[in-house]
Short mmCIF file of C-alpha atoms and ligand atoms in Angstrom, two decimals:
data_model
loop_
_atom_site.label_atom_id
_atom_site.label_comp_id
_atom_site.label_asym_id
_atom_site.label_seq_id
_atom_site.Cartn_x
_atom_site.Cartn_y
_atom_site.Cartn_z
CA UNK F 1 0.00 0.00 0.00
CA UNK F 2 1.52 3.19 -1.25
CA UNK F 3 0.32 6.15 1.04
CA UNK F 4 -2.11 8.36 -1.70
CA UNK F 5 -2.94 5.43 -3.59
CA UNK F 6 -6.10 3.63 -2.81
CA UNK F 7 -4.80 0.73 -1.14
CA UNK F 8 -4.85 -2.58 -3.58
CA UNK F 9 -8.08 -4.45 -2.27
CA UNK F 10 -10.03 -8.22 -1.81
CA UNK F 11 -13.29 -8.77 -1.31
CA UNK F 12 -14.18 -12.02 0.06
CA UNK F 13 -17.00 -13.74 1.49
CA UNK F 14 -16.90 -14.63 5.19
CA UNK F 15 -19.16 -17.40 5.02
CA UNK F 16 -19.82 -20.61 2.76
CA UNK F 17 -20.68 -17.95 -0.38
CA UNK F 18 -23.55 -16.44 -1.95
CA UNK F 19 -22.34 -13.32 0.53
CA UNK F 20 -23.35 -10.74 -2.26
CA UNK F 21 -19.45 -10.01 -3.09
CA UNK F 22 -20.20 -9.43 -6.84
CA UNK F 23 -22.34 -6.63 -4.94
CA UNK F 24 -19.57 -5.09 -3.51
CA UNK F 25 -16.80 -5.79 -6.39
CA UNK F 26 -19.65 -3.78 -8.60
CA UNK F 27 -19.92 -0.76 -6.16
CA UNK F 28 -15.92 -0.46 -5.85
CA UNK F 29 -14.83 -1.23 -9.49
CA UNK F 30 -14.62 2.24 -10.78
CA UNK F 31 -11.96 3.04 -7.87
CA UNK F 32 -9.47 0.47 -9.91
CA UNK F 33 -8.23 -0.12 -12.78
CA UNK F 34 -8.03 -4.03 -12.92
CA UNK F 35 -10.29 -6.52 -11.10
CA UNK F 36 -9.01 -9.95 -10.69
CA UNK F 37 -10.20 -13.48 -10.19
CA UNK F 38 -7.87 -15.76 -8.67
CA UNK F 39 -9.54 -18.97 -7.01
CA UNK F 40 -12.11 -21.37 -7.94
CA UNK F 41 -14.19 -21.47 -11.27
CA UNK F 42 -17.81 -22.05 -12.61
CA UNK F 43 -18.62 -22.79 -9.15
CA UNK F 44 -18.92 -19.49 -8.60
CA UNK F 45 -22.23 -16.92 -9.60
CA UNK F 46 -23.58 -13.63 -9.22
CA UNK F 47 -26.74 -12.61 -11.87
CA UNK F 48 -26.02 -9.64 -12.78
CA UNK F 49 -28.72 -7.03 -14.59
CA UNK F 50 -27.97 -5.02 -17.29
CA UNK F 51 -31.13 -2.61 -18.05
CA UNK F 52 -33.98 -4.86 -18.40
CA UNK F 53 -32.31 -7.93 -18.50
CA UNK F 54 -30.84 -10.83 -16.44
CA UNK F 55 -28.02 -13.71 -16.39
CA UNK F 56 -25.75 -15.24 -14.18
CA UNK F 57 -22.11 -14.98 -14.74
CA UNK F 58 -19.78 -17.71 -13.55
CA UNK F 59 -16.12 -17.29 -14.33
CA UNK F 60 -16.20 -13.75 -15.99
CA UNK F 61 -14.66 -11.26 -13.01
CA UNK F 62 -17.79 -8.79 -12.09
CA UNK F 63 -15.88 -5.63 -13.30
CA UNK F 64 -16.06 -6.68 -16.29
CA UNK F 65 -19.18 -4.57 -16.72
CA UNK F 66 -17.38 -1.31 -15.92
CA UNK F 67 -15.89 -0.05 -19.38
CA UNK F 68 -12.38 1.10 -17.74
CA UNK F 69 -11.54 -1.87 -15.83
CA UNK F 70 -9.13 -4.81 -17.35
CA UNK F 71 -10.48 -7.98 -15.87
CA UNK F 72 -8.17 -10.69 -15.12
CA UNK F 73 -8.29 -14.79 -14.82
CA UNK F 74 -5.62 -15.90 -12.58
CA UNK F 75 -3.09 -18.55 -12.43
CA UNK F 76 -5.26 -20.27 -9.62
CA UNK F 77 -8.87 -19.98 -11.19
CA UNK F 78 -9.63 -23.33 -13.17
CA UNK F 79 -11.52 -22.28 -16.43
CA UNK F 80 -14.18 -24.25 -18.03
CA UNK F 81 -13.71 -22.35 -21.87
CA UNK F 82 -16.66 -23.40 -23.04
CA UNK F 83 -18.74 -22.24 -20.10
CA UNK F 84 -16.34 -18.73 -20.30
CA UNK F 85 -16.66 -18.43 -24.32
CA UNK F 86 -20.85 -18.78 -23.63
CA UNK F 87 -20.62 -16.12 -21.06
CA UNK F 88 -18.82 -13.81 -23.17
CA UNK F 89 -21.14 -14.72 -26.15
CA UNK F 90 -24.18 -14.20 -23.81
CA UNK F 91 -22.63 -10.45 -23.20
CA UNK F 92 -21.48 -9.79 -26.68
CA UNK F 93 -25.29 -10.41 -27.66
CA UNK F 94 -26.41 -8.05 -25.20
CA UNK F 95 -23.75 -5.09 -26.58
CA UNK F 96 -21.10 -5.66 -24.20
CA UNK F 97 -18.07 -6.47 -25.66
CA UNK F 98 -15.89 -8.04 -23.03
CA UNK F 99 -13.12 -10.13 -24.91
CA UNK F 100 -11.14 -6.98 -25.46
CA UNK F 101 -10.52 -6.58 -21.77
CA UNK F 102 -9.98 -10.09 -20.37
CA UNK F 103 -7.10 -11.39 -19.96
CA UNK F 104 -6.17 -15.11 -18.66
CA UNK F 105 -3.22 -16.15 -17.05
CA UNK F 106 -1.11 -18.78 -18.87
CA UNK F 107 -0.76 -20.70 -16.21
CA UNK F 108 -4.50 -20.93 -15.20
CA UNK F 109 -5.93 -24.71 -15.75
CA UNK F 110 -8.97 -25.72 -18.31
CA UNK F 111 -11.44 -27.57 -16.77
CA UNK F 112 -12.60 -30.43 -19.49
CA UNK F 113 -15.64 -32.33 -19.80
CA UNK F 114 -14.33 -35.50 -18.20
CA UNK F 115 -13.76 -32.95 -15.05
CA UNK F 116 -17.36 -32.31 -14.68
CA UNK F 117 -18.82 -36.06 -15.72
CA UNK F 118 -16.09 -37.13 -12.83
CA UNK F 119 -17.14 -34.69 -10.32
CA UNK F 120 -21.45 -35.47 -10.85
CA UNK F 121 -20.39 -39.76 -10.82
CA UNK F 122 -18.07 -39.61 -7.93
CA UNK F 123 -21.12 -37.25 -5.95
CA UNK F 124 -24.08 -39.90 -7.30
CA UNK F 125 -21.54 -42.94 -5.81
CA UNK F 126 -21.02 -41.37 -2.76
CA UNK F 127 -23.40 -42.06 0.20
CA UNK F 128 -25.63 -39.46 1.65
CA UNK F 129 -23.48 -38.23 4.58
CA UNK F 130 -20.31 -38.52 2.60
CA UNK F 131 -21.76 -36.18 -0.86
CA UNK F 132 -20.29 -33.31 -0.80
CA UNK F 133 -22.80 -31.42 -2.63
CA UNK F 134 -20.38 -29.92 -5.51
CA UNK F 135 -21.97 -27.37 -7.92
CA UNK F 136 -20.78 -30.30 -10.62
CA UNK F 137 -18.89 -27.94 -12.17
CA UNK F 138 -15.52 -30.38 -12.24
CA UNK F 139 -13.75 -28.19 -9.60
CA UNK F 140 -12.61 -30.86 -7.33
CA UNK F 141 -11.07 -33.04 -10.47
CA UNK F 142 -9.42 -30.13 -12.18
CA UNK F 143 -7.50 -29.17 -8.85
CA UNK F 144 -6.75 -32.64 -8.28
CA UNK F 145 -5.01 -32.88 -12.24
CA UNK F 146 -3.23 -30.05 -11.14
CA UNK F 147 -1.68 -31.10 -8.33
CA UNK F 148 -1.08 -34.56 -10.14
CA UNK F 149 0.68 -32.24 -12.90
CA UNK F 150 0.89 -35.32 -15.87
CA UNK F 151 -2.69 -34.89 -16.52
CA UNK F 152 -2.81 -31.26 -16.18
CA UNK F 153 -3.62 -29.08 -18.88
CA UNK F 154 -2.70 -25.56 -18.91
CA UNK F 155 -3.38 -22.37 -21.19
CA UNK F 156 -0.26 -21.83 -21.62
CA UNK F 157 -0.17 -25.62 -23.11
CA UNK F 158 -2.80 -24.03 -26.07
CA UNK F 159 -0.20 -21.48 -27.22
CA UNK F 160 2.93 -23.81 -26.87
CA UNK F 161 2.63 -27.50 -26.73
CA UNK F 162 3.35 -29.36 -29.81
CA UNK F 163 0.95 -32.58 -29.70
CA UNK F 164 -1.49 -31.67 -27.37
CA UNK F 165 -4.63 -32.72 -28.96
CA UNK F 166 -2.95 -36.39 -28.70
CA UNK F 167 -1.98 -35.70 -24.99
CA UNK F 168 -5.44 -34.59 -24.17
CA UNK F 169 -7.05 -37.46 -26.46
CA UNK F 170 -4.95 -39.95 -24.10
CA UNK F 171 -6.12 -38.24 -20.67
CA UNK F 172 -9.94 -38.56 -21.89
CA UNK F 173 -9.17 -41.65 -23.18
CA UNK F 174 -8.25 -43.06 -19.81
CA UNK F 175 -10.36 -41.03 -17.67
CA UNK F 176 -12.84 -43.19 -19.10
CA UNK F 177 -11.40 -46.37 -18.43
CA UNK F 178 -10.92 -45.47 -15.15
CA UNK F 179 -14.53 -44.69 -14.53
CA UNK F 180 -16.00 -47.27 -16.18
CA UNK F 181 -13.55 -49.15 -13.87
CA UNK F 182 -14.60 -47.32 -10.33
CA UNK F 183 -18.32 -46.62 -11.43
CA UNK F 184 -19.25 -49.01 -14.20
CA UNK F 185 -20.30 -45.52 -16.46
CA UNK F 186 -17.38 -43.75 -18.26
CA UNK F 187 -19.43 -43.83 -21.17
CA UNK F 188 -20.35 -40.15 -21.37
CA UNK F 189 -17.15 -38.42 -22.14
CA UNK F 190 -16.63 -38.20 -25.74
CA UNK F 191 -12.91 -37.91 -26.53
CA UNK F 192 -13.33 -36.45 -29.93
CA UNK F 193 -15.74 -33.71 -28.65
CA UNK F 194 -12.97 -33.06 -25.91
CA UNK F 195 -10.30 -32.61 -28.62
CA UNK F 196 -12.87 -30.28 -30.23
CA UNK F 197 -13.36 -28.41 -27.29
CA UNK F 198 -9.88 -27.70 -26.57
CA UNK F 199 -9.09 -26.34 -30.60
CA UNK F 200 -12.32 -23.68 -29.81
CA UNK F 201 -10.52 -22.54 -26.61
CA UNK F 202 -7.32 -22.07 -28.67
CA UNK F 203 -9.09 -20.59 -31.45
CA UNK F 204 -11.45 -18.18 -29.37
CA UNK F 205 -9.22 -17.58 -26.44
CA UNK F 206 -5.85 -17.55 -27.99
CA UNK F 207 -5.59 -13.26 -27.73
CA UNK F 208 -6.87 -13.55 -24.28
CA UNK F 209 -4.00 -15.85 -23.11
CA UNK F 210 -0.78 -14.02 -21.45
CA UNK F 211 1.36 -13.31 -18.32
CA UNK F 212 -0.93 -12.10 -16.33
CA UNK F 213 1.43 -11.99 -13.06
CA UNK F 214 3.90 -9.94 -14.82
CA UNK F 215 0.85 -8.12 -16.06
CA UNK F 216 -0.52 -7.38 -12.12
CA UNK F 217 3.18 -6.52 -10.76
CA UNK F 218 4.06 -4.13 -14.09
CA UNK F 219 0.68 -2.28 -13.21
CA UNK F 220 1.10 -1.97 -9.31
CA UNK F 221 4.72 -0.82 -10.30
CA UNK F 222 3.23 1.81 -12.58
CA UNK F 223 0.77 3.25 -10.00
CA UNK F 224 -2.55 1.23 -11.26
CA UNK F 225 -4.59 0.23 -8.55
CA UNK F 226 -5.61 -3.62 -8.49
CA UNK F 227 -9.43 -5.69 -6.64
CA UNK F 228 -8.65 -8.78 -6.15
CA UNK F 229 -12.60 -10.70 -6.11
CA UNK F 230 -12.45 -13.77 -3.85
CA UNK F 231 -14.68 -16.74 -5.17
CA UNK F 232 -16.94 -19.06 -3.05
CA UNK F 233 -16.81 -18.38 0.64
CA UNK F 234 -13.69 -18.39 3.19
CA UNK F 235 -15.97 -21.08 5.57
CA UNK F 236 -15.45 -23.14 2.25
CA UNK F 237 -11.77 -22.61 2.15
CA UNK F 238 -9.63 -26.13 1.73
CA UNK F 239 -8.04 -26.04 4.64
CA UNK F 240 -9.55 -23.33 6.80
CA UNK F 241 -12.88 -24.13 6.08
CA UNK F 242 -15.60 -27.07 7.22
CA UNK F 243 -13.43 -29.83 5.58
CA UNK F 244 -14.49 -32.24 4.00
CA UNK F 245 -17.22 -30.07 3.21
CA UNK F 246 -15.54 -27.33 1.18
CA UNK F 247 -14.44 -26.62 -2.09
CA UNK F 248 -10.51 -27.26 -3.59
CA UNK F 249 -9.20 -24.02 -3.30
CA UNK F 250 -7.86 -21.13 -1.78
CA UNK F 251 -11.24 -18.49 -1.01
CA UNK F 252 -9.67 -15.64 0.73
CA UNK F 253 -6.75 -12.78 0.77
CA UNK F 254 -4.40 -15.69 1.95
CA UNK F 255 -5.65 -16.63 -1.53
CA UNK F 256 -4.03 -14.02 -3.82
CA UNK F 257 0.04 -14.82 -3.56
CA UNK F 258 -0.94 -18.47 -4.73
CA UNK F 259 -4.00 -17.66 -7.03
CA UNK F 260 -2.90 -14.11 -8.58
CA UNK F 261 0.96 -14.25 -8.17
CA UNK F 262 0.54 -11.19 -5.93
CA UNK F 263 2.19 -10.51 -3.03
CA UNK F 264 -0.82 -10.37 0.24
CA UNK F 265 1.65 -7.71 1.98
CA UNK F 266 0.69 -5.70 -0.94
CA UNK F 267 -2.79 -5.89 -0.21
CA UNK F 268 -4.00 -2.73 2.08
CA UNK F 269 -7.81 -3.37 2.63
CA UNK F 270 -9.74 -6.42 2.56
CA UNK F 271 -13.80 -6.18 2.98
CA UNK F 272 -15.33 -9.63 3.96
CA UNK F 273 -18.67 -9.36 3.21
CA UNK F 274 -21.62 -11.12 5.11
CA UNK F 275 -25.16 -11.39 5.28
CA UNK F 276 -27.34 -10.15 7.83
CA UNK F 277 -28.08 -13.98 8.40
CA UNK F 278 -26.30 -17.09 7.17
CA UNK F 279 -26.90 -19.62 4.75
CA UNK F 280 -25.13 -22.76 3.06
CA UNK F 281 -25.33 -25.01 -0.03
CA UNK F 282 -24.62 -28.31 -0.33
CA UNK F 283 -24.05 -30.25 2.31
CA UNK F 284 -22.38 -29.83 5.78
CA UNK F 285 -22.63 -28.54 9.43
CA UNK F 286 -24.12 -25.28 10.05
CA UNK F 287 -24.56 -24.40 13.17
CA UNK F 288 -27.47 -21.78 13.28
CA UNK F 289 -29.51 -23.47 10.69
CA UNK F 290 -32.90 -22.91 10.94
CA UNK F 291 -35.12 -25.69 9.89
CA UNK F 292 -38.25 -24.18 10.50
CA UNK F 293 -41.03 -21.73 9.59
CA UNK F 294 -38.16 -18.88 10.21
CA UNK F 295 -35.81 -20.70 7.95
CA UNK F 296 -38.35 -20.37 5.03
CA UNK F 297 -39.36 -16.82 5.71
CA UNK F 298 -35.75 -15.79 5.37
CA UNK F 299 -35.24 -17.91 2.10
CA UNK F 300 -38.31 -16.68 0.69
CA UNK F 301 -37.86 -12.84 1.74
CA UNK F 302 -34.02 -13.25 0.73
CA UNK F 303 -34.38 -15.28 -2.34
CA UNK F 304 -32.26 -17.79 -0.98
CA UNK F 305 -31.71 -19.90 -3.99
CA UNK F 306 -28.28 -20.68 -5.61
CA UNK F 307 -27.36 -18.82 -8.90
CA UNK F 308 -25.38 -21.78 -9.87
CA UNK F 309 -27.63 -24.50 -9.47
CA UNK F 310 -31.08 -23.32 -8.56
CA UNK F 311 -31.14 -24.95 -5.24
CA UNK F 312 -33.10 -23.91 -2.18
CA UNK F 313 -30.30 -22.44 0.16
CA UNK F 314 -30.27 -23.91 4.14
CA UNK F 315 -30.94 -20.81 6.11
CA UNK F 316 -30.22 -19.52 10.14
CA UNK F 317 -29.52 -17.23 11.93
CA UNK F 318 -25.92 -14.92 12.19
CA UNK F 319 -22.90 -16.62 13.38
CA UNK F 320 -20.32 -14.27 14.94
CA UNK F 321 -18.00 -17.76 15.87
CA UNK F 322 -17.76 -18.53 12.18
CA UNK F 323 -17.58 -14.96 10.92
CA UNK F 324 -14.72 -13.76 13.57
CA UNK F 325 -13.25 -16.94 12.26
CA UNK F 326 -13.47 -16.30 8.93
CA UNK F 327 -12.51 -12.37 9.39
CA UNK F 328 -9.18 -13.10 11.03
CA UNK F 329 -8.27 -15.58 8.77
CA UNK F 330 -8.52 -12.89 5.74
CA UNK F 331 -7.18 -10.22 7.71
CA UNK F 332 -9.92 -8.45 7.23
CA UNK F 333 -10.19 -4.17 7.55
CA UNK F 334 -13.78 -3.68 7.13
CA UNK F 335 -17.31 -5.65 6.71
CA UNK F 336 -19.89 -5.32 3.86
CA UNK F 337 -23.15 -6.40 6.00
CA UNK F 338 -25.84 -7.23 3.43
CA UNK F 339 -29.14 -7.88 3.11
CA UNK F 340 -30.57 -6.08 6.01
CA UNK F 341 -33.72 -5.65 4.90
CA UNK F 342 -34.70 -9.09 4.15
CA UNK F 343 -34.48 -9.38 8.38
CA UNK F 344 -37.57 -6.84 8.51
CA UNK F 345 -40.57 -7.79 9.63
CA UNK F 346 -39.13 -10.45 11.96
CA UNK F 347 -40.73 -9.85 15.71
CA UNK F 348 -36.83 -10.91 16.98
CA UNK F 349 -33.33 -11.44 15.52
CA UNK F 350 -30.83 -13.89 16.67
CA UNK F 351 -26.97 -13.69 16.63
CA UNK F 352 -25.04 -16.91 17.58
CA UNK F 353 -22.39 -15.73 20.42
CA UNK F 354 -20.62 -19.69 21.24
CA UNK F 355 -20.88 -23.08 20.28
CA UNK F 356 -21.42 -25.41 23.53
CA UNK F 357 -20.24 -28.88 23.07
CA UNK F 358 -20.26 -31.63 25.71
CA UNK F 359 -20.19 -29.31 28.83
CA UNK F 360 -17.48 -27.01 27.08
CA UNK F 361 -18.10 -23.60 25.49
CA UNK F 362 -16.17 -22.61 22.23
CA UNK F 363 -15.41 -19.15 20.62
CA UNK F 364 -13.49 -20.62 17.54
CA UNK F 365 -15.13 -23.64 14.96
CA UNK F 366 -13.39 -26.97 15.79
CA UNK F 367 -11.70 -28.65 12.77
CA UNK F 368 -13.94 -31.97 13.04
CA UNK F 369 -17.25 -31.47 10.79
CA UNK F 370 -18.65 -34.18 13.20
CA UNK F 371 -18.11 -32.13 16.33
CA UNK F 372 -19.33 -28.74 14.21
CA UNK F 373 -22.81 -30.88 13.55
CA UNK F 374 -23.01 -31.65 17.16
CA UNK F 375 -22.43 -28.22 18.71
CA UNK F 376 -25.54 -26.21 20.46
CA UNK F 377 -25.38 -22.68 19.25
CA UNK F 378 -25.97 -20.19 21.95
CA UNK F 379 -28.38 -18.01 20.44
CA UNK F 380 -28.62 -14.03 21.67
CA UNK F 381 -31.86 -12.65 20.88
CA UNK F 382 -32.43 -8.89 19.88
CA UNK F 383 -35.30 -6.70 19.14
CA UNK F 384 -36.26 -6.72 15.61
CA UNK F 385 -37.33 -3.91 13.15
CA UNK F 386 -40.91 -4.15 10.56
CA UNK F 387 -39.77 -0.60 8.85
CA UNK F 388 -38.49 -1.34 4.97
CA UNK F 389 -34.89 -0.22 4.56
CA UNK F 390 -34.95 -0.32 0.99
CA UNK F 391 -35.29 3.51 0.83
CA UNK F 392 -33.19 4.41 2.89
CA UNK F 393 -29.59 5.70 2.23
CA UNK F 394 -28.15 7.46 5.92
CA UNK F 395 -26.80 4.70 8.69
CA UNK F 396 -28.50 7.58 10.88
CA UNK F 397 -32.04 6.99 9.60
CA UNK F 398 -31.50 3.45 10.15
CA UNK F 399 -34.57 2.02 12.93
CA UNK F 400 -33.02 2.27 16.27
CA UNK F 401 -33.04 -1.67 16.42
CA UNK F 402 -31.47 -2.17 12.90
CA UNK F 403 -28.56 -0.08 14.09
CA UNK F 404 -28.32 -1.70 17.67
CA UNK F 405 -27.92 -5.15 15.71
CA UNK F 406 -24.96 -3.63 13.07
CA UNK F 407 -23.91 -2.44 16.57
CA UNK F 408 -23.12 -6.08 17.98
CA UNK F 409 -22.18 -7.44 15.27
CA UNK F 410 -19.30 -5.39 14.87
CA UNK F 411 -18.25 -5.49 18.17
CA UNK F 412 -18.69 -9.42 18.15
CA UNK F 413 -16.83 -10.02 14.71
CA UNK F 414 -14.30 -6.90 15.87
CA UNK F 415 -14.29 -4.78 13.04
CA UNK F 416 -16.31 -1.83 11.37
CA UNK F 417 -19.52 -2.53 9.23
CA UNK F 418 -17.89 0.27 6.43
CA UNK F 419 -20.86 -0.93 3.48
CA UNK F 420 -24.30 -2.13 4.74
CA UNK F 421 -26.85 -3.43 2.19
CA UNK F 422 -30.58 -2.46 2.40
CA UNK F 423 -31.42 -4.00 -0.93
CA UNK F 424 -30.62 -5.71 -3.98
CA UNK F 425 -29.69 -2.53 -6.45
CA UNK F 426 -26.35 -1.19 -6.41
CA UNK F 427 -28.21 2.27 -4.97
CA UNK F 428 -29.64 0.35 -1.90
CA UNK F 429 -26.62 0.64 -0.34
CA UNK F 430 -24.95 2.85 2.57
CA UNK F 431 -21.37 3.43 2.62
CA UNK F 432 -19.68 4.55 6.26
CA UNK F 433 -16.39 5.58 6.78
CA UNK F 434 -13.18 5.28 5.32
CA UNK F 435 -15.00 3.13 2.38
CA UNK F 436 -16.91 6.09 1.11
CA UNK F 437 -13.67 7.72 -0.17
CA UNK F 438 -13.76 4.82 -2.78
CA UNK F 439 -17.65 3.95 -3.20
CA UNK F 440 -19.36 7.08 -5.19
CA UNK F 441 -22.74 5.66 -5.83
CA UNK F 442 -24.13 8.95 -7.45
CA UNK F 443 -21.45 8.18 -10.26
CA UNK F 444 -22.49 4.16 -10.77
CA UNK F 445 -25.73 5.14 -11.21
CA UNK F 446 -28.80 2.34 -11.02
CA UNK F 447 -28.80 0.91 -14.54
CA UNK F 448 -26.69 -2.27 -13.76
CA UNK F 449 -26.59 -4.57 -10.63
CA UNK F 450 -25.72 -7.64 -9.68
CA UNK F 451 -26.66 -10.00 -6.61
CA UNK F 452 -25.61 -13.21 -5.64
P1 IMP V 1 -17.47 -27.47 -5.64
O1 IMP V 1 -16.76 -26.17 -5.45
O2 IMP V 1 -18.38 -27.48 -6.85
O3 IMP V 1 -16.55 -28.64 -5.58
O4 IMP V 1 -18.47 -27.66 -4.39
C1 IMP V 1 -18.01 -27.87 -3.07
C2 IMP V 1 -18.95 -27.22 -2.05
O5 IMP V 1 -18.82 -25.81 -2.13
C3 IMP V 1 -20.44 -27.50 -2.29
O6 IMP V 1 -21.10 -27.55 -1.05
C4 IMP V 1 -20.91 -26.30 -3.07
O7 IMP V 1 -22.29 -26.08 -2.91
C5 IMP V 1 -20.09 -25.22 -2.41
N1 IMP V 1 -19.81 -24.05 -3.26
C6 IMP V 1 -18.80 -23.92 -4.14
N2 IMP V 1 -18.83 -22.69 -4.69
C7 IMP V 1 -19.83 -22.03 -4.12
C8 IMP V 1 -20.32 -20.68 -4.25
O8 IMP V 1 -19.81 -19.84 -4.99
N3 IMP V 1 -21.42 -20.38 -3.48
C9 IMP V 1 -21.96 -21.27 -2.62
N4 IMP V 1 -21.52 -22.51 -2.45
C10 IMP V 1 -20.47 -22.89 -3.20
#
């Protein structure tokens, strides 16, 4: 951080995603001049609405709406092309133009189609308390290639390796052995329509492809300010988060050295961003679920179903143990508190303060996702609020009780609520403190916004 210079900056998500980061990465883009993915892949999604009309975006960086902004693929995102080339089709048919700003790191991986038909068998094999509940998006077997490096391909290996249609025909080739071996169906991956795949991502992609490391350090030498937009959640991180229950990569600041190339101790200001509630898909312990009528009015008032796959979203109340957790783990300077407003209208509000387990209280989430499904969350209960926040735009006019719960949250999670969301548009938004410096919402305007 270079004192009169915005500070480079993360957003991440301080739960197990669907925060409402592409929210915040929206509001802040115009303060930077690139925006940067650098973990995870399709997995990710934030519907974004551009006048009239609505679609969800998956691997494209969010700031790739804003005109000015280069938006960047890092080395540690794994990149389905075809699901990337129908986003940026999708956009081009809409009138935005996006290929001549994205650029993808050469050393990123490609997710292929025996990636995805691995990930869906090896979830339909699995027993109930063992699935995962993967987005199917071939995450998992993509990371695993890549750490097994002979089966591994890379963009780079589109520009530069001589005989790579063979090498990729072999992979699929034997992927499908293998399966057919392990789950008596390999059938489905076609290893000429894999080859096929792979020439479109070198024909379509091949101007995107470069450096994109020397790209971020050239441009943070040369003044240019960089966001760096976690994917997924940090709760989901693969080894802070509620293993085995997690996704296979790196979802927070700690994130960027490995993912972007980028040094974190150039990194001045990370906002985790968190809803006024929690929620979780997929499978695993969550501690202030709420499987009751309360549970569906927040899913139903909050929309609470996933942009990736449709499904219903498990719902409960705030958890300050898992979001202190989560906070400290990213470093994090400031919160984004969202979705207020989908809390009015609720007679009481609950924040989990400990987990009690056998006799014992605990202030931090234990590493076994057997003892996390067994804790008893101790629940504090608060006043709630019926005004609607959606118009309003001052912390100050903010319901007494609204306030009073920002209040303990911050002093429970230990750091200031700088952005708090009072609805979905990119003007339903308040912006306190140091924050507002970067954040002019009179200049976004309301014509484009994007939720998660
Ligand atoms: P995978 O990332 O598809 O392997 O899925 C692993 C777990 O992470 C599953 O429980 C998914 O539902 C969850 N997951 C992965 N990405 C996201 C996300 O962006 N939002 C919410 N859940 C996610």
């Amino acid at each position: 951080m270079t004192t009169g210079r915005r500070p480079h900056t993360c957003v991440f998500g301080l739960g197990w995603g669907d925060e409402g980061k592409g929210k915040v990465v929206d509001l802040l883009c115009p303060a930077f001049d690139l925006v940067v993915r650098f973990n995870g892949g399709a997995n990710a999604g934030h519907t974004v609405c551009v006048g009239d009309e609505t679609f969800a975006l998956h691997l494209l960086p969010t700031g790739v709406l804003h005109d000015d902004v280069i938006a960047v693929i890092g080395p540690g995102v794994v990149v389905d092309p075809i699901a990337l080339i129908g986003e940026m089709d999708a956009l081009a048919a809409r009138g935005v133009e996006v290929a001549p700003r994205l650029r993808i790191s050469d050393r990123a991986h490609l997710v292929l189609q025996y990636h995805k038909v691995e990930d869906q068998l090896a979830e339909q094999a699995a027993d109930r308390d063992s699935r995962i509940g993967t987005t199917a998006r071939g995450i998992g077997p993509c990371y695993a290639d890549k750490m097994r490096r002979s089966t591994a391909v890379r963009f780079t290996d589109l520009l530069h390796e001589v005989g790579l249609d063979d090498r990729v025909a072999a992979i699929a080739e034997s992927r499908r052995a293998a399966l057919c071996a392990t789950y008596g169906d390999g059938g489905v991956i076609d290893v000429e329509s894999i080859v096929k795949d792979v020439a479109l991502a070198r024909e379509r992609l091949r101007d995107n492809i470069c450096d994109t490391t020397r790209l971020l350090h050239e441009s943070a030498d040369g003044g240019g300010t960089i966001l760096f937009e976690a994917a997924n959640g940090m709760l989901l991180d693969i080894d802070h988060g509620t293993y085995p229950f997690v996704t296979s990569s790196s979802t927070g600041p700690h994130g960027i050295g490995v993912g972007a190339g980028f040094p974190p101790t150039w990194v001045g200001c990370a906002i985790g961003v968190a809803k006024a509630y929690s929620t979780r898909v997929g499978s695993g312990p969550f501690a202030t679920e709420l499987c009751d009528d309360i549970g569906d009015r927040i899913r139903k008032r909050g929309k609470e179903f996933g942009t990736t796959t449709g499904r219903p979203r498990r719902c409960g109340w705030f958890d300050s143990i898992a979001c202190r957790y989560a906070g400290r783990l990213g470093g994090v300077t400031d919160l984004a508190l969202l979705h207020l407003d989908t809390l009015s209208g609720f007679e009481e509000v609950g924040v989990c303060v400990a987990y009690r387990y056998e006799g014992e209280t605990l202030t931090t989430p234990p590493a076994s996702a057997s003892v996390l499904e067994a804790v008893e969350p101790v629940i504090e209960f608060m006043p709630g609020w019926c005004e609607d926040l959606q118009g309003i735009r001052n912390f100050d006019d903010l319901p007494q009780n609204t306030r009073n719960y920002i209040d303990r949250i911050e002093t429970l999670v230990g750091v200031p609520v700088s952005i708090v969301g009072v609805g979905p548009e990119r003007s339903q938004t308040i912006v306190r403190g140091r924050l507002a410096d970067m954040i002019d919402l009179k200049r976004l305007g309301p014509a484009t916004h994007v939720t998660q």
